[in-house]
Coordinates of C-alpha atoms in Angstrom, one line a residue:
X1151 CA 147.5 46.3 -34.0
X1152 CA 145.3 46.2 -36.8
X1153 CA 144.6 43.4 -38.5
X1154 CA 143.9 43.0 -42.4
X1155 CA 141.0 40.6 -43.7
X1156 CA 142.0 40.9 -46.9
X1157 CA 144.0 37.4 -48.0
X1158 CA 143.4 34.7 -50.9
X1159 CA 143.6 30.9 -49.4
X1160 CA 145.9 28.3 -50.9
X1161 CA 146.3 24.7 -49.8
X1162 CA 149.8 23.4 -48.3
X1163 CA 149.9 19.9 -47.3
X1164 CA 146.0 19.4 -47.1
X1165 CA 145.3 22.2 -44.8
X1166 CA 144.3 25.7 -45.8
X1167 CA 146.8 29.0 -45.5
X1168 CA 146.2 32.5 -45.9
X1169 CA 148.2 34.8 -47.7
X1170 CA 148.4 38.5 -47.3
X1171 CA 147.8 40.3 -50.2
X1172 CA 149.7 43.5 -48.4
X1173 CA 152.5 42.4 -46.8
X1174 CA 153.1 38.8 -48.5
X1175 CA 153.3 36.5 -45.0
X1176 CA 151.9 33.2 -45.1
X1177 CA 149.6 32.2 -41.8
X1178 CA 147.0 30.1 -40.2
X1179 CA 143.1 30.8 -40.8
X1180 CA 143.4 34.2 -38.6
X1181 CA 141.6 34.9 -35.4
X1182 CA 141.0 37.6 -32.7
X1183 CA 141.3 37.8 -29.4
X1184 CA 138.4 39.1 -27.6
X1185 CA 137.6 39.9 -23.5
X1186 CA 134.1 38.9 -23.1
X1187 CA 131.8 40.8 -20.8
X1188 CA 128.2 39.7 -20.4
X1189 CA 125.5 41.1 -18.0
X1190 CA 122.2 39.2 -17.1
X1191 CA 118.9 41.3 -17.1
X1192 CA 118.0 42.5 -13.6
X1193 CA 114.9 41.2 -11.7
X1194 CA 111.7 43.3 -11.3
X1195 CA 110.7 44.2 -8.0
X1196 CA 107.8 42.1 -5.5
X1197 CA 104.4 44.5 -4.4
X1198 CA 103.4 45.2 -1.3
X1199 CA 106.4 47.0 1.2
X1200 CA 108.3 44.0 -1.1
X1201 CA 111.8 43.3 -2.3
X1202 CA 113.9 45.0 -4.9
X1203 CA 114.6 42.8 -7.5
X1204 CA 118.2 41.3 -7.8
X1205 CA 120.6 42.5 -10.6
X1206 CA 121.9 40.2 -13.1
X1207 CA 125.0 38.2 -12.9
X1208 CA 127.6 39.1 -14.6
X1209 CA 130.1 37.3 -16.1
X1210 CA 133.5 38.0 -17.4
X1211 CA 136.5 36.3 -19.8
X1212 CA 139.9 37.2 -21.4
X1213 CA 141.1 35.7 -24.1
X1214 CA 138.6 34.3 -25.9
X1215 CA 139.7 33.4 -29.1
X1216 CA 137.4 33.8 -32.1
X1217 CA 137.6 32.8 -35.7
X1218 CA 137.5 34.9 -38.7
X1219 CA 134.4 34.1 -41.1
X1220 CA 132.3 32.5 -38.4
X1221 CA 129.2 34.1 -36.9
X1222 CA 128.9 34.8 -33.0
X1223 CA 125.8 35.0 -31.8
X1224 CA 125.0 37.0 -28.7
X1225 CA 121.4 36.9 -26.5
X1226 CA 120.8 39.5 -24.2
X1227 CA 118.6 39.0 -20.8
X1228 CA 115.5 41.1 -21.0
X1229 CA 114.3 42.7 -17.7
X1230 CA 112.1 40.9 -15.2
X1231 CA 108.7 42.8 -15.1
X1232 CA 108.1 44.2 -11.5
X1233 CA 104.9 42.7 -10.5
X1234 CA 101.4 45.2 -10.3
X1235 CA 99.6 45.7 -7.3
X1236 CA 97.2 42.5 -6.4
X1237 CA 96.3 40.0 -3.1
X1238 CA 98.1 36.5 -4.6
X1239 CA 101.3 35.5 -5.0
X1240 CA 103.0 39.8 -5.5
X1241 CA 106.6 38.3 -7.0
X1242 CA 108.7 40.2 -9.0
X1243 CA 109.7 38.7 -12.8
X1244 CA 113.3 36.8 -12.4
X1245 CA 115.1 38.4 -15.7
X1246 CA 116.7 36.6 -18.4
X1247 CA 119.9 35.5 -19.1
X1248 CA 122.6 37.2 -21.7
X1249 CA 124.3 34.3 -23.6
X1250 CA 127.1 34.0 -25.6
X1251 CA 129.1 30.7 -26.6
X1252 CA 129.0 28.7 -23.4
X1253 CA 129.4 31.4 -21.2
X1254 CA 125.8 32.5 -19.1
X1255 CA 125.3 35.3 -17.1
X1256 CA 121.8 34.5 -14.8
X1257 CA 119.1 36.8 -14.7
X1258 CA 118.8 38.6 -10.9
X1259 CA 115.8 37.1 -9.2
X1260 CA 112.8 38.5 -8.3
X1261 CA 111.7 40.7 -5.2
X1262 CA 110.0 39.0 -2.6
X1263 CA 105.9 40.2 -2.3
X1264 CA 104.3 41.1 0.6
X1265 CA 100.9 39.1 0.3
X1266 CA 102.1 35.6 -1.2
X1267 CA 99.8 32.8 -0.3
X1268 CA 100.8 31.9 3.5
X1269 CA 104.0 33.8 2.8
X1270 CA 105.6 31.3 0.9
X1271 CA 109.0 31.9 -0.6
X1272 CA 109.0 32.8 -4.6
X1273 CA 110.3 30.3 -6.9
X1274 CA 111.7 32.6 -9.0
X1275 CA 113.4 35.3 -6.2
X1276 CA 116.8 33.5 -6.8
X1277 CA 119.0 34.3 -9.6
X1278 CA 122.7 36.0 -11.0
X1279 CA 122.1 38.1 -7.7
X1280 CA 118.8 37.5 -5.2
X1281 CA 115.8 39.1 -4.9
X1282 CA 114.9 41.3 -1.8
X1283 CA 113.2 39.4 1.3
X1284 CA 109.6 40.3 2.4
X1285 CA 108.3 40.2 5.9
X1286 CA 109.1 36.7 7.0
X1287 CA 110.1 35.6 3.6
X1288 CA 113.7 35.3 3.3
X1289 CA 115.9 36.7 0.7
X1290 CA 116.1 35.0 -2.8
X1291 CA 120.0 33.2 -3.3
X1292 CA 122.7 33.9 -6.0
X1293 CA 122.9 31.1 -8.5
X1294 CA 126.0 32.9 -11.0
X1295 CA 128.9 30.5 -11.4
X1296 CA 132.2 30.8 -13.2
X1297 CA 131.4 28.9 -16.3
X1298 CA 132.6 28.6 -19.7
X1299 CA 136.1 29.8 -18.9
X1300 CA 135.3 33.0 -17.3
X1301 CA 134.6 34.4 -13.6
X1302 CA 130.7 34.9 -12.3
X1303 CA 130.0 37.8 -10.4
X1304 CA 126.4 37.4 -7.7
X1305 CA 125.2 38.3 -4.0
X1306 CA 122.2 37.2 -2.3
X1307 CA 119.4 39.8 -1.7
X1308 CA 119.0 42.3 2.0
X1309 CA 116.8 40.8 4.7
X1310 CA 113.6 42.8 5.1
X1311 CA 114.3 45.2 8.2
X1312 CA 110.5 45.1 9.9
X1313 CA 107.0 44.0 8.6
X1314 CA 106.7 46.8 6.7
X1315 CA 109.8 47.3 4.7
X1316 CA 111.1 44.9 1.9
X1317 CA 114.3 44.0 1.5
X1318 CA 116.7 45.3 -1.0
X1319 CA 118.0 43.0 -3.7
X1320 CA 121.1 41.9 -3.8
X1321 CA 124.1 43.6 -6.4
X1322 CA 127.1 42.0 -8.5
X1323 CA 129.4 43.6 -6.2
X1324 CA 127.4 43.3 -3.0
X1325 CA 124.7 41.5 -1.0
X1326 CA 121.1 43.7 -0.7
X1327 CA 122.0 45.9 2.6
X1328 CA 119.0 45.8 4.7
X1329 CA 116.6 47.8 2.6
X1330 CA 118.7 49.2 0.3
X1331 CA 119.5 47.5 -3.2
X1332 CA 123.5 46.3 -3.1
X1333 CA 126.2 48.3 -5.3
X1334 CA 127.2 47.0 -8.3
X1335 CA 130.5 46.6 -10.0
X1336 CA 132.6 49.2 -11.1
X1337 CA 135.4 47.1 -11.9
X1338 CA 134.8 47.5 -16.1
X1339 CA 134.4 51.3 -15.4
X1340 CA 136.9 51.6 -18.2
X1341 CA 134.8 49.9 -20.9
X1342 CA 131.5 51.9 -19.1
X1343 CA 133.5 54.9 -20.2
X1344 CA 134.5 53.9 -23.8
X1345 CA 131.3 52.6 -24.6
X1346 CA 128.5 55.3 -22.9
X1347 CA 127.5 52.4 -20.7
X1348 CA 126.5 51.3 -17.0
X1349 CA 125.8 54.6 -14.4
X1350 CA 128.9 56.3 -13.2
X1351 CA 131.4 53.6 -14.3
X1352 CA 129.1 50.6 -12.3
X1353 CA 126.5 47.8 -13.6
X1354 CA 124.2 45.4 -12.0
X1355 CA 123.2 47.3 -8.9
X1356 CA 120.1 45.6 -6.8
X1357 CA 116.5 47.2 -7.1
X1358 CA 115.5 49.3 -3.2
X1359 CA 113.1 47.9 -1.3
X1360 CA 109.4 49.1 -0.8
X1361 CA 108.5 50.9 2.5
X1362 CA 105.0 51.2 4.0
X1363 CA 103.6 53.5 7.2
X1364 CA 105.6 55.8 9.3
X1365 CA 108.9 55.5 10.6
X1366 CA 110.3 53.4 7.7
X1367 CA 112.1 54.5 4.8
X1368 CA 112.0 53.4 1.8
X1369 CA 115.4 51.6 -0.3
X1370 CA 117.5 53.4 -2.6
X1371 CA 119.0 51.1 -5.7
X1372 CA 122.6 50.3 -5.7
X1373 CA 125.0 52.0 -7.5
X1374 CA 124.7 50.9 -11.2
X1375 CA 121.5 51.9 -11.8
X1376 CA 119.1 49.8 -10.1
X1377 CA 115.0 51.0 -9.0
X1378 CA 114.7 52.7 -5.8
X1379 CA 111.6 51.5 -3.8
X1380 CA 108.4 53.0 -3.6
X1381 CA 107.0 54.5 -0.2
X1382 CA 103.1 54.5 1.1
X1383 CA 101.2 55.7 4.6
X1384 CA 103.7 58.2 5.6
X1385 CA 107.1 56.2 5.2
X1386 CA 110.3 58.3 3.6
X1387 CA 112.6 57.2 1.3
X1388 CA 113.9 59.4 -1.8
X1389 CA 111.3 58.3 -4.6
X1390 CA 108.1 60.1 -4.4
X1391 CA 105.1 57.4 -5.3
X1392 CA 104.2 54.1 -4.0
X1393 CA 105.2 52.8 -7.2
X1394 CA 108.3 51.3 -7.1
X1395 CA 110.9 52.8 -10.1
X1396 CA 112.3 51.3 -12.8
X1397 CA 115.6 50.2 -13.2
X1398 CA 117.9 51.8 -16.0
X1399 CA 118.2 49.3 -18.8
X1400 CA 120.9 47.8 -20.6
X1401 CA 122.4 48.1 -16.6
X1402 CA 121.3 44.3 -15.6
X1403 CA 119.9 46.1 -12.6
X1404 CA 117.3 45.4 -10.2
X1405 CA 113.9 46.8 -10.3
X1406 CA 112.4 49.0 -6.9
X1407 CA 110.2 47.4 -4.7
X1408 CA 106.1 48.3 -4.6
X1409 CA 104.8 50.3 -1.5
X1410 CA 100.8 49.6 -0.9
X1411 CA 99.9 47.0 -2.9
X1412 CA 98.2 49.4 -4.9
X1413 CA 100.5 49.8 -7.6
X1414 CA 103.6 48.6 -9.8
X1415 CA 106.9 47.4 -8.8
X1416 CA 109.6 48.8 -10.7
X1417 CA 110.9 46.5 -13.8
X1418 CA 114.4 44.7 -14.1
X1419 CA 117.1 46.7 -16.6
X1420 CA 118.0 44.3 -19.4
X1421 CA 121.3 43.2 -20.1
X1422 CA 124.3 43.8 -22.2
X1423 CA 127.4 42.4 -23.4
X1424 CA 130.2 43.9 -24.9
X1425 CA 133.4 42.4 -26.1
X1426 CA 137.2 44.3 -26.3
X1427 CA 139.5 43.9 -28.5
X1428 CA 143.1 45.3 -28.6
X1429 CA 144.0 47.5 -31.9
X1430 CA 141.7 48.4 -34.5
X1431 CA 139.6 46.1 -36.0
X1432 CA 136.1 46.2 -37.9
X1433 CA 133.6 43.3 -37.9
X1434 CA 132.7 42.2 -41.7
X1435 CA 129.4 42.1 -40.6
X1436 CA 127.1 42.6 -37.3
X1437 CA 123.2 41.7 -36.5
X1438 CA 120.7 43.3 -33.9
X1439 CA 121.8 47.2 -32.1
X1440 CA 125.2 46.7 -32.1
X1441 CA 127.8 49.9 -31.4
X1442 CA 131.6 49.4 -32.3
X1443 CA 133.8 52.4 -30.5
X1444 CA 137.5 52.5 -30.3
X1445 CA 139.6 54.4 -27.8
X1446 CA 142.7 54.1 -25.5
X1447 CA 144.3 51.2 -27.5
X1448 CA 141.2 49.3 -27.8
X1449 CA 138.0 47.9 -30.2
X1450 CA 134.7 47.7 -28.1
X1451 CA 131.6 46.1 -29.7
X1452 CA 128.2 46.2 -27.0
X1453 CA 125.6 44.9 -27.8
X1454 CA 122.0 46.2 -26.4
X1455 CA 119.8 43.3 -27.4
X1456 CA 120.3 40.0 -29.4
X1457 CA 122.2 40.1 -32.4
X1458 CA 125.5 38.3 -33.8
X1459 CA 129.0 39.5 -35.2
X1460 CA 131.3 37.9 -37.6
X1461 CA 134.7 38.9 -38.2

């Protein structure tokens, strides 16, 4: 159902009404009801046979009510770099979050690297969904909760299959399997459709991990858009360079693991959020790339990076 902005306040018994101008009904100070959808920006992938990096989390509301004449602001999670080829410390970026109100949905952590001094575990390989695992460096943790009213959405990243494979990092709809980056969600294909977002209805899929010497094979990123990994010294897998491949933004998906240690992990897709409305309604005003679409009974607005909206 549509709803009009156009109204003249009075005052009734010290609180202020709003009056119609179309229809002549007396209300409240309107609102909307909005479902909220946020995705975090995926992790970049580790160097070195390494991790895939971890997608973002995602997380999801109904209902949230919001107030006519008062700006929303919304942050979007930028993609964790995947990190270059080098001896110290080969990590992955995490990525950053995508905020809105009180709700957070994590960055993905970064992928594990294959030369980190005395193998230690990376600070930052744990996030909305973990980063791969790297030789004997476990897999990086899922830190999404359900806060702010709505439902979090995070796995843990794959366990690296041999010394020369990374793992894959882990997706919003599962944990990184073995090398391979998990799948993501497809649960909000719906709004994916409406809005020319995600990859094939899914988001937040976890980055592939890297694969050096013969007789490994490289990870391929889980559905939703994440990197695959990178392959070296005779290993297969489906993406043809060392490098590990980027993952596709505004996805929240993991980036692909480095082969060789010779060249660049694959970077994190950033983040997005998008809120659905029923009916038809247009924001008075919007800030940043913001996209309003309406179809099948619904307003969508999706955002691609920071910005606000005030209806």
């Amino acid at each position: 159902m549509a709803i009009s902005r156009a109204s003249k306040s009075t005052i009734l018994n010290g609180n202020p009404k709003y009056k119609d101008l179309y229809d002549g009904i007396s209300s409240a100070a309107p609102t909307v009801s909005a479902d909220v959808l946020l995705i975090g920006g995926g992790g970049g992938g580790g160097a070195n046979n390494a991790g895939g990096g971890g997608a973002g989390g995602i997380l999801y509301k109904t209902s949230q009510v919001l107030n006519f004449g008062t700006q929303y602001r919304v942050v979007i999670g930028q993609g964790g770099l995947g990190f270059p080829g080098s001896n110290v410390n080969n990590w992955g970026n995490r990525g950053g979050h995508t905020t809105f109100l009180n709700m957070i949905a994590y960055g993905g952590g970064g992928g594990e690297g294959g030369n980190p001094i005395a193998y230690a575990r990376s600070p930052i390989s744990s996030g909305g969904s973990g980063g791969g695992a790297c030789r004997t460096v476990t897999f990086g943790s899922s830190i999404q909760t359900s806060n702010g009213g709505g439902t979090g959405y995070g796995n843990n990243g794959g366990t690296s299959p041999s010394s020369s494979n990374g793992g894959g990092g882990g997706g919003a709809g599962q944990s990184g399997q073995s090398q391979n980056g998990g799948n993501g969600l497809n649960t909000w294909s719906s709004w994916a459709s409406a809005t020319s977002s995600g990859v094939d209805g899914y988001f937040a899929g976890g980055g592939g991990g890297g694969a050096e010497n013969s007789g490994t094979t490289a990870g391929n990123g889980g559905a939703g858009g994440g990197g695959r990994g990178g392959k070296y010294a005779g290993a297969s897998g489906s993406y043809g360079s060392d490098a590990g491949e980027n993952a596709v933004a505004n996805t929240g998906s993991g980036g692909g693991g480095e082969a060789s240690g010779r060249n660049v992990a694959g970077n994190g897709g950033s983040g997005i959020a998008i809120l659905r409305i029923s009916g038809s309604i247009t924001a008075a005003s919007t800030t940043g790339t913001v996209s309003r679409y309406e179809t099948g009974g619904y307003t969508y607005y999706k955002f691609n990076d920071d910005g606000s909206i005030t209806f």
